[in-house]
Tab-separated table of N, CA, C and O and ligand atoms in Angstrom:
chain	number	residue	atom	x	y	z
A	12	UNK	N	0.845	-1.195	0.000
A	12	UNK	CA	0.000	0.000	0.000
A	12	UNK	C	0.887	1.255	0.000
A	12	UNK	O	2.006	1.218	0.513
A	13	UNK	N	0.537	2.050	-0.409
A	13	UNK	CA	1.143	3.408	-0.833
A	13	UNK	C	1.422	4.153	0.483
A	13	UNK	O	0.570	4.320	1.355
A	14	UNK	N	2.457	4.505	0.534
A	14	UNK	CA	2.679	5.204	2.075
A	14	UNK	C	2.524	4.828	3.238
A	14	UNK	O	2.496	5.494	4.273
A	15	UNK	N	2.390	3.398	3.025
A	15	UNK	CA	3.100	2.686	4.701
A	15	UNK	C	4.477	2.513	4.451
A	15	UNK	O	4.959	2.440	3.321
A	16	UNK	N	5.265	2.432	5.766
A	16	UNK	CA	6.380	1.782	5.630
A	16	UNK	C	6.955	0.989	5.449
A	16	UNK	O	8.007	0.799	4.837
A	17	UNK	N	5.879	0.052	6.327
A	17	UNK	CA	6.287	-1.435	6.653
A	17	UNK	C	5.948	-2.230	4.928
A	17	UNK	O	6.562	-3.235	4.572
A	18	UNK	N	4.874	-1.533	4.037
A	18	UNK	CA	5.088	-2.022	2.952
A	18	UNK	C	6.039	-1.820	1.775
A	18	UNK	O	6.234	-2.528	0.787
A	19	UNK	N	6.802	-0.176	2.310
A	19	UNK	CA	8.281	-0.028	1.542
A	19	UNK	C	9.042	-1.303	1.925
A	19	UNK	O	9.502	-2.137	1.145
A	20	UNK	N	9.089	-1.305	3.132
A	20	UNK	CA	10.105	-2.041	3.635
A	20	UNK	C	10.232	-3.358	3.162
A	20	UNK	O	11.224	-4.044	2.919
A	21	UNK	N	8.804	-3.609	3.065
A	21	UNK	CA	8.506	-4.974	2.249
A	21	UNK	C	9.064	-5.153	1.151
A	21	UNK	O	9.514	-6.257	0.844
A	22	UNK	N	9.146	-3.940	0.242
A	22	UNK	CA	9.260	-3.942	-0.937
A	22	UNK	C	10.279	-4.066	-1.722
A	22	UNK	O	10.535	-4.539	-2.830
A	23	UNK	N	10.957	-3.359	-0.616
A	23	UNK	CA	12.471	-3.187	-0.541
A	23	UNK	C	12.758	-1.499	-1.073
A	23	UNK	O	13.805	-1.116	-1.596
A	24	UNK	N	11.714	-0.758	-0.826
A	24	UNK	CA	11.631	0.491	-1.579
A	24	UNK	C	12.383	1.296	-0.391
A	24	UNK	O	12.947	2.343	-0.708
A	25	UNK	N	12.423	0.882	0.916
A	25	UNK	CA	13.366	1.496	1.964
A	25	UNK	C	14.195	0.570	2.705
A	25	UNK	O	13.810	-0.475	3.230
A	26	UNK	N	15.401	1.059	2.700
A	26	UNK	CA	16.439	-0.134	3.345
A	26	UNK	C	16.063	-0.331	4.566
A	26	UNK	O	15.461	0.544	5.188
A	27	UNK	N	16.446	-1.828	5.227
A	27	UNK	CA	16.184	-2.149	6.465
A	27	UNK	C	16.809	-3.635	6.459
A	27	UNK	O	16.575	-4.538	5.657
A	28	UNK	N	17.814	-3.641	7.761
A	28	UNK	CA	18.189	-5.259	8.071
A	28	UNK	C	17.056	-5.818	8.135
A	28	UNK	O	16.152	-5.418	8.868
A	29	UNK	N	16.933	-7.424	6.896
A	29	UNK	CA	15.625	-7.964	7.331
A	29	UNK	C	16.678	-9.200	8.116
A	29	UNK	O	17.846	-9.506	7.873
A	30	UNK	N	15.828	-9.659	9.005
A	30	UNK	CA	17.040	-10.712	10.030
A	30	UNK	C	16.298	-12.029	9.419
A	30	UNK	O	16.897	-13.104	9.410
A	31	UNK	N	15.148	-11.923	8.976
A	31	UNK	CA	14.434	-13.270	8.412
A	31	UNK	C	13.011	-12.573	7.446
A	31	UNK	O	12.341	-11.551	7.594
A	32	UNK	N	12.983	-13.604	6.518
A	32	UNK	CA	12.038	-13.574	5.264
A	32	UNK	C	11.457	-14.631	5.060
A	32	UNK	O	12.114	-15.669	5.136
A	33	UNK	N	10.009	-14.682	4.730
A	33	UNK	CA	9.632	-16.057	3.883
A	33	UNK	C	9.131	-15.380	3.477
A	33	UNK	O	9.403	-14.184	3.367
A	34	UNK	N	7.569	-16.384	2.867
A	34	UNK	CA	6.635	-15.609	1.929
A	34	UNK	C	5.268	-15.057	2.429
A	34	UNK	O	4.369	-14.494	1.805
A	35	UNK	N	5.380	-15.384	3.722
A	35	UNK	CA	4.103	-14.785	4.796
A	35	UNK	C	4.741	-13.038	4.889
A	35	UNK	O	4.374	-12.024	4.296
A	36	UNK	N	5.909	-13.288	5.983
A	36	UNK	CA	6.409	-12.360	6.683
A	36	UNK	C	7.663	-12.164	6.501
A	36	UNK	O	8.555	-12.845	5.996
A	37	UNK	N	7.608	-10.789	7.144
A	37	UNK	CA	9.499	-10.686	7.132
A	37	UNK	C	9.583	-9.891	8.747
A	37	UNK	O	8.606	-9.475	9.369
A	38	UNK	N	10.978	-9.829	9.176
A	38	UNK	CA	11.523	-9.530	10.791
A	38	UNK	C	13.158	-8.495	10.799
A	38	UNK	O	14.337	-8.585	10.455
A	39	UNK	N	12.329	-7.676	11.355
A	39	UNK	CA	13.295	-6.560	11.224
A	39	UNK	C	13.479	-6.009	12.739
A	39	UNK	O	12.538	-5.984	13.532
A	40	UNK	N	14.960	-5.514	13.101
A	40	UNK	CA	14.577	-4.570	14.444
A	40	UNK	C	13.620	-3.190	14.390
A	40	UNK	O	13.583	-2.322	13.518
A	41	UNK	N	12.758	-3.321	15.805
A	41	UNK	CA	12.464	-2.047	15.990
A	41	UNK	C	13.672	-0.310	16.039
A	41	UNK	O	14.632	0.004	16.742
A	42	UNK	N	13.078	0.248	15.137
A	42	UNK	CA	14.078	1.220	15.274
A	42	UNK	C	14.128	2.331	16.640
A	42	UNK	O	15.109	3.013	16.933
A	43	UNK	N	12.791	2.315	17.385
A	43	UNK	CA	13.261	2.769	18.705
A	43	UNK	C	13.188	1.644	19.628
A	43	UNK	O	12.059	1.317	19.997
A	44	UNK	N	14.188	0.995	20.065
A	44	UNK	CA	13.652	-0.320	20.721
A	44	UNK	C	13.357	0.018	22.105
A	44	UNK	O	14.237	0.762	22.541
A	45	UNK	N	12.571	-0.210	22.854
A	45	UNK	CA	11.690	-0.188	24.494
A	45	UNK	C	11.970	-1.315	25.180
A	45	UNK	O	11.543	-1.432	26.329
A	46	UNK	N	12.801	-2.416	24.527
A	46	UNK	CA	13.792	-3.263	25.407
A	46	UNK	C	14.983	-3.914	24.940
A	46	UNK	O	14.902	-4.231	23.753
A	47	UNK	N	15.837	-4.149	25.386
A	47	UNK	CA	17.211	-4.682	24.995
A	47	UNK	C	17.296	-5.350	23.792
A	47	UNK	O	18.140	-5.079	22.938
A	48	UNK	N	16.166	-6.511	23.650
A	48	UNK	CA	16.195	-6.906	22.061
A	48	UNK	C	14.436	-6.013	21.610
A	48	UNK	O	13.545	-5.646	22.376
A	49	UNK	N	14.501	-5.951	20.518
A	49	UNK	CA	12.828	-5.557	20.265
A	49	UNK	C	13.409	-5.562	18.683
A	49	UNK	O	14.330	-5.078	18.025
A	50	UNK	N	11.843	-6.737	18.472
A	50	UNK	CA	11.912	-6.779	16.904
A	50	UNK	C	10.550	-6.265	16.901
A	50	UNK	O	9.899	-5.696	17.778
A	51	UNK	N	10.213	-6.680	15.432
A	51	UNK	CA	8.941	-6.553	14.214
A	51	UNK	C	8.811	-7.723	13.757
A	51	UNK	O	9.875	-8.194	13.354
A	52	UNK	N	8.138	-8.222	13.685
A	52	UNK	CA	7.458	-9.517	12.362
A	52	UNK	C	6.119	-8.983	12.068
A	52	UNK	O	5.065	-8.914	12.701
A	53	UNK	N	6.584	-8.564	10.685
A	53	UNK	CA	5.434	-7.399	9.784
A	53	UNK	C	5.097	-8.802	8.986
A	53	UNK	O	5.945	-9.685	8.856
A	54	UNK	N	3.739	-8.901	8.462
A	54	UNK	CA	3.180	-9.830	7.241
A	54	UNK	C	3.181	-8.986	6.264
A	54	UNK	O	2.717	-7.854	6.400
A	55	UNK	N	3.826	-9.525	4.879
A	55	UNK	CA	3.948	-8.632	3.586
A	55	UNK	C	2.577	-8.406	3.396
A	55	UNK	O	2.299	-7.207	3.424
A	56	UNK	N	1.465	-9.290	3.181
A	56	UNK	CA	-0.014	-8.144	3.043
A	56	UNK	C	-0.063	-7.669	3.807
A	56	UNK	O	0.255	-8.000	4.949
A	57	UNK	N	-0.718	-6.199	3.201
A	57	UNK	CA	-0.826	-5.273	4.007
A	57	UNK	C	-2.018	-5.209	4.290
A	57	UNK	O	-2.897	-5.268	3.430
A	58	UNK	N	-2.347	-5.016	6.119
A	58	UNK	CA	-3.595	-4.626	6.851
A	58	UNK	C	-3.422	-4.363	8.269
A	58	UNK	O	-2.595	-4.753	9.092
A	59	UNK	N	-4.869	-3.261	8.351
A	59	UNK	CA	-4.517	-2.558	9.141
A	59	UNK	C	-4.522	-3.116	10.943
A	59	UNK	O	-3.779	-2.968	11.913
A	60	UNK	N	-6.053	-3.928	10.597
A	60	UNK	CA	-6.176	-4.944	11.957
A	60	UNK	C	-6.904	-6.305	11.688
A	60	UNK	O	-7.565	-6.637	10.704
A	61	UNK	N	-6.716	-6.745	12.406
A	61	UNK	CA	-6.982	-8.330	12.314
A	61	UNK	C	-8.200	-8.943	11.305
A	61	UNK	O	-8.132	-9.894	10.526
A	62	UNK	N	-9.572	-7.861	11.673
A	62	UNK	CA	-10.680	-7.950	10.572
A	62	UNK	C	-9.975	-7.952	9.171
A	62	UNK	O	-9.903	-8.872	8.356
A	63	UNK	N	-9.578	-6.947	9.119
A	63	UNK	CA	-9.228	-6.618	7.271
A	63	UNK	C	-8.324	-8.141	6.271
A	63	UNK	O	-8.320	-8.469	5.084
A	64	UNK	N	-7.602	-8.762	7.653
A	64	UNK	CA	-6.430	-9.689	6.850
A	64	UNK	C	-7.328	-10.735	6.080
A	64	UNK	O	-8.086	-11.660	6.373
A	65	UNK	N	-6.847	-10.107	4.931
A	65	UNK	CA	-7.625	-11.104	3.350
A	65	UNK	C	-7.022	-13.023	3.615
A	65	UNK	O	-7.528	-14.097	3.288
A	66	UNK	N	-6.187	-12.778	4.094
A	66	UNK	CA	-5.464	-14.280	3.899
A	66	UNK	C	-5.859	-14.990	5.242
A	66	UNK	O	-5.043	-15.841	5.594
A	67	UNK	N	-6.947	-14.814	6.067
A	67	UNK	CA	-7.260	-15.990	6.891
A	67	UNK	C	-6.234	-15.582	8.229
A	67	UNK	O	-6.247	-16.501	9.047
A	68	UNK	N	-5.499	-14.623	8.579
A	68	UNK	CA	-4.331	-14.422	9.360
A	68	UNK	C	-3.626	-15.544	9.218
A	68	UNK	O	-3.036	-15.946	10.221
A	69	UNK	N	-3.515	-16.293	7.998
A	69	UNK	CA	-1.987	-17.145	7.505
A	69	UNK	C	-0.934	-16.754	8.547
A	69	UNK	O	-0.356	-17.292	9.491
A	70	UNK	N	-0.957	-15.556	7.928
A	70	UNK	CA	1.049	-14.713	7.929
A	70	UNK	C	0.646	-14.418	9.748
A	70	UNK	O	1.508	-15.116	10.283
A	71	UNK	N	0.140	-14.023	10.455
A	71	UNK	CA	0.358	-14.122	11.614
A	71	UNK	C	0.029	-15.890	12.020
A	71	UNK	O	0.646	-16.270	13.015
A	72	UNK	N	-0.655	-16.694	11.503
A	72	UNK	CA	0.017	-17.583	12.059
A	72	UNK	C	1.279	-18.337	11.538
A	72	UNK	O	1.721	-19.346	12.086
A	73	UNK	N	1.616	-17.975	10.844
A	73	UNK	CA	3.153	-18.311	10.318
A	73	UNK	C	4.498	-18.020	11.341
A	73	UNK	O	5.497	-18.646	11.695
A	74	UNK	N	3.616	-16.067	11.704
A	74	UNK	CA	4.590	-16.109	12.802
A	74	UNK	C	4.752	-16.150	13.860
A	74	UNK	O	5.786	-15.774	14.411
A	75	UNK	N	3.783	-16.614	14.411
A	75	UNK	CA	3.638	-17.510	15.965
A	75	UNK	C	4.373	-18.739	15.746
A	75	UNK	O	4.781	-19.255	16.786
A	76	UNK	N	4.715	-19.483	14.418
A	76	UNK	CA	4.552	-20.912	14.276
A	76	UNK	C	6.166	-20.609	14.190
A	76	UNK	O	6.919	-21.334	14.840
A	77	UNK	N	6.677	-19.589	13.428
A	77	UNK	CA	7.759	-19.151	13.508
A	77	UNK	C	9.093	-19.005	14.419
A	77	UNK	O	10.166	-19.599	14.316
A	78	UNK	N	8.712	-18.111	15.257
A	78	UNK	CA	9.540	-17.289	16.043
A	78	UNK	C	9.739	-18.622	16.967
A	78	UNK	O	10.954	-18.803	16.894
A	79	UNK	N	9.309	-19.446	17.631
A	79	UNK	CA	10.006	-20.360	18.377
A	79	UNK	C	11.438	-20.859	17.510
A	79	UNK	O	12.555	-20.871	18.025
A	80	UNK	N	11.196	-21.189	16.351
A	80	UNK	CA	12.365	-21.269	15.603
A	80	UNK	C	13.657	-20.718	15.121
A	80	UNK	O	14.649	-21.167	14.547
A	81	UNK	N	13.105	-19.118	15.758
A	81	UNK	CA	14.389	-18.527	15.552
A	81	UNK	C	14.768	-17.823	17.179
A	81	UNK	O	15.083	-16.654	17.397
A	82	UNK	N	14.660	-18.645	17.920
A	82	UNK	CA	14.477	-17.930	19.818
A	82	UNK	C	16.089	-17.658	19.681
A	82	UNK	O	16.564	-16.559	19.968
A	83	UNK	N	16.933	-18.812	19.193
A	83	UNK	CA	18.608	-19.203	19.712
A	83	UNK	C	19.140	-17.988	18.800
A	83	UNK	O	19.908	-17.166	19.300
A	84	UNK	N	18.640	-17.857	17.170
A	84	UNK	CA	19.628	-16.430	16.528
A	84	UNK	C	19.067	-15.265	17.301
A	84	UNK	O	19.877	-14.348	17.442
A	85	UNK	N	17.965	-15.090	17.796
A	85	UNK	CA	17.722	-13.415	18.181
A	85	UNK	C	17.738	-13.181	19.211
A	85	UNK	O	17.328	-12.105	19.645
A	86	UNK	N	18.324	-14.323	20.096
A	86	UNK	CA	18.788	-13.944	21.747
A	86	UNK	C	17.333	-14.183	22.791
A	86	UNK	O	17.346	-13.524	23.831
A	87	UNK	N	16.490	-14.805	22.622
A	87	UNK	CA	15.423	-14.383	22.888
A	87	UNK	C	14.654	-15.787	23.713
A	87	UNK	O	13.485	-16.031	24.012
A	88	UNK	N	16.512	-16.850	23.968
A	88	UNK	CA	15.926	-18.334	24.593
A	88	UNK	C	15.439	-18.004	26.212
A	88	UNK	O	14.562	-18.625	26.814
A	89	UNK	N	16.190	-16.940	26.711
A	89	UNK	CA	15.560	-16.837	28.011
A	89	UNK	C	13.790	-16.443	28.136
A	89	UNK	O	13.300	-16.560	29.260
A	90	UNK	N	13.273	-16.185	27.486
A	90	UNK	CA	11.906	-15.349	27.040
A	90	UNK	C	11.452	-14.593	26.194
A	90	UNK	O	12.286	-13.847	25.681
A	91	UNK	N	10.192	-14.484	25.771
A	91	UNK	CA	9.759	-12.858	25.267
A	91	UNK	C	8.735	-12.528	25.643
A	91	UNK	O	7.905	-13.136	26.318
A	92	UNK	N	8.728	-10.945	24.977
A	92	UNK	CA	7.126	-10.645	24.943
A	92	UNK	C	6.327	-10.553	23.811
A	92	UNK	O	7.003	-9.944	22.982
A	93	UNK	N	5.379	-10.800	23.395
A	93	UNK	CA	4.827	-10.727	22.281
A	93	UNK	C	3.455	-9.343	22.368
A	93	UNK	O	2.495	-9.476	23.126
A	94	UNK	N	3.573	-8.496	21.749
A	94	UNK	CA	2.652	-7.260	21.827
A	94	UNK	C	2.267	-6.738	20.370
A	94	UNK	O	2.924	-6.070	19.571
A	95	UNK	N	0.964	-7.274	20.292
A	95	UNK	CA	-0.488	-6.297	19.109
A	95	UNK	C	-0.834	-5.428	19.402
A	95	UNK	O	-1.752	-5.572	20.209
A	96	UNK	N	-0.493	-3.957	19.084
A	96	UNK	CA	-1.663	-2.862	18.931
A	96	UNK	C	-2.361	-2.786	17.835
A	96	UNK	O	-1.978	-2.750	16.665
A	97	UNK	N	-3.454	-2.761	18.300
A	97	UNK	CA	-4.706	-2.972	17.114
A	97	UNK	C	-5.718	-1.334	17.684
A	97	UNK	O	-6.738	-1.473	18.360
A	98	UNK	N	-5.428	-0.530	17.449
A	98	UNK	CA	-6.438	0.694	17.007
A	98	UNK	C	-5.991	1.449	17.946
A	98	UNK	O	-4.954	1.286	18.590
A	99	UNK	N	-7.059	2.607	18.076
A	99	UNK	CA	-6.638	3.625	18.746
A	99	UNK	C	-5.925	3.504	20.547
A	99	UNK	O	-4.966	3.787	21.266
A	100	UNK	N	-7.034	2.974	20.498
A	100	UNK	CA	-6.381	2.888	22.357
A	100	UNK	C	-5.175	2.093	22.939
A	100	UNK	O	-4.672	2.194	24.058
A	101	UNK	N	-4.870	1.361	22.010
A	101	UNK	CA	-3.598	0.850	21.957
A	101	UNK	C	-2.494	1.524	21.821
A	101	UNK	O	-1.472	1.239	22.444
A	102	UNK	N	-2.616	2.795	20.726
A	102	UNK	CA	-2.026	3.669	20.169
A	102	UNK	C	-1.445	3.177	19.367
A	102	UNK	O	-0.297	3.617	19.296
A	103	UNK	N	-1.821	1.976	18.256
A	103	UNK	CA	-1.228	1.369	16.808
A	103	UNK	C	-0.746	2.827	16.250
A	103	UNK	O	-1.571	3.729	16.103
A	104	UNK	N	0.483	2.986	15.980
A	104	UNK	CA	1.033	4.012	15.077
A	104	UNK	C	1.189	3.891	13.599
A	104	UNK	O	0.876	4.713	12.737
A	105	UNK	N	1.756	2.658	13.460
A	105	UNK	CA	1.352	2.277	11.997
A	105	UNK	C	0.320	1.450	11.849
A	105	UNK	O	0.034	0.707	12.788
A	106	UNK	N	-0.203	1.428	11.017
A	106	UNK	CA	-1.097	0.668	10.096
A	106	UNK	C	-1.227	-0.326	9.647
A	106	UNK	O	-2.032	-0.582	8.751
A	107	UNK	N	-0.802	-0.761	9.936
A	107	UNK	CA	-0.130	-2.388	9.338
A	107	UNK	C	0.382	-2.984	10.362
A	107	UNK	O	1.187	-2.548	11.185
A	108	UNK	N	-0.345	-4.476	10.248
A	108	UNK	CA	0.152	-5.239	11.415
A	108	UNK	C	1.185	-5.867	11.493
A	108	UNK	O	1.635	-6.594	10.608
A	109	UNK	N	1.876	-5.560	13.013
A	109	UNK	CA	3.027	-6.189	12.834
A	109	UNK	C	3.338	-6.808	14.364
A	109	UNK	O	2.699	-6.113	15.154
A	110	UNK	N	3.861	-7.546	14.867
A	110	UNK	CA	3.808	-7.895	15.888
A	110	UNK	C	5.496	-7.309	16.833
A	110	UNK	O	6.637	-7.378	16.376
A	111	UNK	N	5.181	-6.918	17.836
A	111	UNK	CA	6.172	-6.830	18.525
A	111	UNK	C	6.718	-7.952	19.383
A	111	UNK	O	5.980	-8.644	20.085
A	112	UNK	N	8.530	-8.177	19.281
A	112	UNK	CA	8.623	-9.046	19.870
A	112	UNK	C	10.067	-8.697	21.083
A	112	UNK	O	11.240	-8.630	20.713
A	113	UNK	N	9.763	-8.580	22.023
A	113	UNK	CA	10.771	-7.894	23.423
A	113	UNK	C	11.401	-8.909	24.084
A	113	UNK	O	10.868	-9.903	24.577
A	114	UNK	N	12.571	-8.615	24.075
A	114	UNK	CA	13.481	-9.472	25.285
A	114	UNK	C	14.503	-8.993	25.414
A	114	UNK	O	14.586	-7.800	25.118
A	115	UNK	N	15.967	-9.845	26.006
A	115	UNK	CA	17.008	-9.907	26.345
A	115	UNK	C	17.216	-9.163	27.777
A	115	UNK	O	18.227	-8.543	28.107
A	116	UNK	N	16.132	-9.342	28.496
A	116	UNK	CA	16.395	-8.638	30.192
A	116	UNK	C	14.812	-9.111	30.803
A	116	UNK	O	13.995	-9.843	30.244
A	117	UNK	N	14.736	-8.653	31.695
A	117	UNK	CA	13.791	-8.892	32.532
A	117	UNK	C	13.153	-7.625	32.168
A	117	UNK	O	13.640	-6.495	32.154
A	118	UNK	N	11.398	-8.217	31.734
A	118	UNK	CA	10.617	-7.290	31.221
A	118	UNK	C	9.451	-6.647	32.121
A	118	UNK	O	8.513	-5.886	31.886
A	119	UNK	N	9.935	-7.295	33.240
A	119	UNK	CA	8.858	-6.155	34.436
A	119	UNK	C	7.454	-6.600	34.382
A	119	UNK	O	6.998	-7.594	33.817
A	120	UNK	N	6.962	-5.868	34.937
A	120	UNK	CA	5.184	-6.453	35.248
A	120	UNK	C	4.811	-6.664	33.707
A	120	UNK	O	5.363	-6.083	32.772
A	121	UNK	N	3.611	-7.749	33.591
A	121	UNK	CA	3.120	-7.978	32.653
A	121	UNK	C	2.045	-7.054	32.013
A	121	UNK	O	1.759	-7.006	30.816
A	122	UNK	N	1.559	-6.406	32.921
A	122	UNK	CA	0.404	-5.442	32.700
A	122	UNK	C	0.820	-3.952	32.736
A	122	UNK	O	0.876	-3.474	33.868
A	123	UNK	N	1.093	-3.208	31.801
A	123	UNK	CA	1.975	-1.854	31.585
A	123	UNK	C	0.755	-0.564	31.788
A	123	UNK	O	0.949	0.388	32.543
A	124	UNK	N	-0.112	-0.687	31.227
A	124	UNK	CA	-1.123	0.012	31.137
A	124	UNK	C	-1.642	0.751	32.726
A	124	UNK	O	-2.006	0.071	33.686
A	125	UNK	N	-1.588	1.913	32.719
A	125	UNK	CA	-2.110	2.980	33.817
A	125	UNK	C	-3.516	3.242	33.881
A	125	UNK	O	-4.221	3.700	32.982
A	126	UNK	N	-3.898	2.854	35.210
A	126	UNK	CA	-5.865	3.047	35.393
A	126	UNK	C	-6.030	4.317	34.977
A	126	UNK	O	-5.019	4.992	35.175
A	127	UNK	N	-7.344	5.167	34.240
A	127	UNK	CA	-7.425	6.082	34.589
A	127	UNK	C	-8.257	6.939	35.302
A	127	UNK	O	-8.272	8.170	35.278
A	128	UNK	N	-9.221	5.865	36.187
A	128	UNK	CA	-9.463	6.658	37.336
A	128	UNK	C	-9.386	6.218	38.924
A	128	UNK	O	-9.629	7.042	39.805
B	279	LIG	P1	2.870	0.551	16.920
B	279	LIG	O1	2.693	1.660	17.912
B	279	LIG	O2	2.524	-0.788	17.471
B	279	LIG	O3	2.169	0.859	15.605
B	279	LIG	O4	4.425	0.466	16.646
B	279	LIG	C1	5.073	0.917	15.521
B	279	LIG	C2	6.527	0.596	15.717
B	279	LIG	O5	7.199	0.683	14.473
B	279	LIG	C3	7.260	1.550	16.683
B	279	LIG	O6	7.807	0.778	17.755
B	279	LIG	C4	8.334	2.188	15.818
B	279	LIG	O7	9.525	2.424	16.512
B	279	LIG	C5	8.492	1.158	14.707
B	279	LIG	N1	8.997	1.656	13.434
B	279	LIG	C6	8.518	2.689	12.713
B	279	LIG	N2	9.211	2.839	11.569
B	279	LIG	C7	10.167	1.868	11.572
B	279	LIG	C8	11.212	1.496	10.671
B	279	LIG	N3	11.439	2.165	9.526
B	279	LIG	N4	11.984	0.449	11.002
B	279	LIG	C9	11.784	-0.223	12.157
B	279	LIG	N5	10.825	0.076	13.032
B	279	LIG	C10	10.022	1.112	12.761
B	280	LIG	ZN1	1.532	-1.714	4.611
């Protein structure tokens, strides 16, 4: 799609270490990372949340089915975290789903989110 990133990136229309590729998805670092390791596993179709994905969420389950397989190259055998923002209140910034994946330290309470009243 025209003016996402994650589908340049796909495209190869903007450079980016991809650390792994198939034909679902591809896995890149986060460029501000919020923990010691922090990736991306973006699905090359592009969509915005879970309703829209034309392909059955294949490519996210590809990369659930995935990432156990690559725990030992991305440092990530002690644990991770796995994090979806899907719409506003999440604060999804891009558009396109991509999954976050956090480790290499101790990631603190599981529940991040502040009450607000
Ligand atoms: P979200 O708030 O879940 O939509 O997260 C979007 C994430 O994409 C943020 O953590 C950004 O740091 C990350 N991001 C944005 N542009 C790039 C890029 N070109 N390469 C890697 N990560 C990016
Ligand atoms: Zn896209």
């Amino acid at each position: 799609m025209e003016d996402c990133i994650f589908c340049k990136i796909a495209n190869k229309e903007i450079n980016s270490e991809i650390l792994f590729e198939c034909d679902e998805f591809f896995l890149i670092k986060d460029i501000k990372p919020v923990a010691k390791l922090h990736y991306l596993a973006i699905p090359k179709q592009h969509y915005a949340r879970f309703e829209d994905a034309k392909d059955g969420l294949e490519s996210l389950r590809k990369i659930f089915e995935t990432i156990p397989t690559l725990k030992q190259k991305l440092g990530l055998d002690d644990g991770y975290r796995i994090i979806i923002n899907q719409g506003k209140n999440a604060r999804q910034a891009v558009q396109h789903v991509h999954v976050h994946i956090l480790g290499g330290q101790d990631l603190g309470e599981k529940i991040v989110a502040e009450t607000q009243n």
